[in-house]
Amino acid sequence: MFTSAIAHKNQLIPQDLFAAIESLKKDLNAIILAHYYQESDIQDIADYIGDSLELSRKAANTNADVIVFAGVHFMAETAKILNPHKLVLLPDLEAGCSLADTCPPKEFAAFKAAHPGHIVISYINCSAEIKAMSDIICTSSNAVKLVQQIPESQPIIFAPDRNLGRYVMQETGRDLVLWQGACIVHENFSEKKIVQLKIQHPQAQVIAHPECEEPVLRHADFIGSTSALLNFVQQNSAQEFIVVTEPGIIHQMHKKAPDKELIPAPPISNCACNECPFMKLNTLEKLYLAMKNKSPEITLSEDIRVRALKPIQRMLEMSK
Ligand code: 13P
Ligand code: SF4
């Protein structure tokens, strides 16, 4: 079927990767779920693109036998927690998350023990071990709503993202005990350069992800999850948007709102460090090879999986 091929790490890669992946998808009864920060080709071949909450919902409700997760490890791990009997593939197992890495389980267990009587609400960007120590999982799209559902008298630990936590405190008026974790990508946007861009584009709306630091969020006209930012660009009447999150999302923004001008917010130094280095480890070639070899797959201990499942299910119920 595939007339020509090129070699990649001693494995043959067909030249028409799109056709090869489509064919494997049928053979495996697979679904490809992709996050907006994936490279454009991966977004284009995916069956479903979404933010973390939408991708978890999709993973919880799929009839596919194989879930190919084009995202980072904690996202694919969440899909596995929800689907223990399905094969869950991640194109590159090294695709981790700097934010998840800022919350090691041993240190977090000690932090939790130092705050008796607190419930733990953890942002989905954390390992299965941290989820297993949590009462409720949240994402950037439902964190405010979930915290609002907890009685005022109940003290809360919020982990691992200090920026999302501070934003939730501001929106809800609640006092949260924050774990001091952060994302290297979202803490790298330059407030000064965003202010300069605003002067050059006075009509532009600044839209930002809540993982950004407070001095940056202060300049935002709208703050939301990746999907919320995408919807805002489609629905808002402005013609220009300064986008303060990983620039992978701009591919979908261009597709959904082709007439709008989208300006990626610049990082502090002249590097490409507003791109998530973990998300970008996945490539179309690796996605093809993962499907062909049915590897690398996500595995985790049944004990941790069962304990991590509960707070995820609570999130899905509370954010219906
Ligand atoms: P969203 O859930 O908003 O897509 O965010 C995921 C993420 O990792 C942002 O850095
Ligand atoms: Fe993790 Fe940040 Fe990458 Fe999102 S952008 S996956 S929080 S490192």
mmCIF file with all atom_site columns, C-alpha atoms and ligand atoms in Angstrom, residues 35 37 51-52 74-75 123 125 140 186 209 211 225-226, ligand 1:
data_model
loop_
_atom_site.group_PDB
_atom_site.id
_atom_site.type_symbol
_atom_site.label_atom_id
_atom_site.label_alt_id
_atom_site.label_comp_id
_atom_site.label_asym_id
_atom_site.label_entity_id
_atom_site.label_seq_id
_atom_site.pdbx_PDB_ins_code
_atom_site.Cartn_x
_atom_site.Cartn_y
_atom_site.Cartn_z
_atom_site.occupancy
_atom_site.B_iso_or_equiv
_atom_site.pdbx_formal_charge
_atom_site.auth_seq_id
_atom_site.auth_comp_id
_atom_site.auth_asym_id
_atom_site.auth_atom_id
_atom_site.pdbx_PDB_model_num
ATOM   1  C CA . HIS A 1 35  ? -3.858 18.425 23.095 1.00 0.00 ? 35  HIS A CA 1
ATOM   2  C CA . TYR A 1 37  ? -0.003 22.204 22.209 1.00 0.00 ? 37  TYR A CA 1
ATOM   3  C CA . ASP A 1 51  ? -8.161 20.867 26.810 1.00 0.00 ? 51  ASP A CA 1
ATOM   4  C CA . SER A 1 52  ? -7.343 18.553 29.721 1.00 0.00 ? 52  SER A CA 1
ATOM   5  C CA . PHE A 1 74  ? -0.022 12.922 33.023 1.00 0.00 ? 74  PHE A CA 1
ATOM   6  C CA . MET A 1 75  ? -2.730 13.200 30.337 1.00 0.00 ? 75  MET A CA 1
ATOM   7  C CA . TYR A 1 123 ? -4.635 20.242 39.309 1.00 0.00 ? 123 TYR A CA 1
ATOM   8  C CA . ASN A 1 125 ? -1.029 18.318 35.840 1.00 0.00 ? 125 ASN A CA 1
ATOM   9  C CA . SER A 1 140 ? -7.848 24.952 34.410 1.00 0.00 ? 140 SER A CA 1
ATOM   10 C CA . HIS A 1 186 ? 3.934  29.783 31.464 1.00 0.00 ? 186 HIS A CA 1
ATOM   11 C CA . HIS A 1 209 ? -3.781 30.810 30.567 1.00 0.00 ? 209 HIS A CA 1
ATOM   12 C CA . GLU A 1 211 ? -0.722 29.074 34.733 1.00 0.00 ? 211 GLU A CA 1
ATOM   13 C CA . SER A 1 225 ? -8.177 27.071 29.703 1.00 0.00 ? 225 SER A CA 1
ATOM   14 C CA . THR A 1 226 ? -6.892 26.388 26.195 1.00 0.00 ? 226 THR A CA 1
HETATM 15 P P1 . 13P B 2 .   ? -5.539 23.046 29.516 1.00 0.00 ? 1   13P B P1 1
HETATM 16 O O1 . 13P B 2 .   ? -6.274 22.051 30.364 1.00 0.00 ? 1   13P B O1 1
HETATM 17 O O2 . 13P B 2 .   ? -6.051 24.438 29.674 1.00 0.00 ? 1   13P B O2 1
HETATM 18 O O3 . 13P B 2 .   ? -5.515 22.598 28.099 1.00 0.00 ? 1   13P B O3 1
HETATM 19 O O4 . 13P B 2 .   ? -4.035 23.139 30.046 1.00 0.00 ? 1   13P B O4 1
HETATM 20 C C1 . 13P B 2 .   ? -3.153 22.074 30.001 1.00 0.00 ? 1   13P B C1 1
HETATM 21 C C2 . 13P B 2 .   ? -1.758 22.491 30.196 1.00 0.00 ? 1   13P B C2 1
HETATM 22 O O5 . 13P B 2 .   ? -0.883 21.689 30.374 1.00 0.00 ? 1   13P B O5 1
HETATM 23 C C3 . 13P B 2 .   ? -1.444 23.897 30.173 1.00 0.00 ? 1   13P B C3 1
HETATM 24 O O6 . 13P B 2 .   ? -0.102 24.074 30.307 1.00 0.00 ? 1   13P B O6 1
#
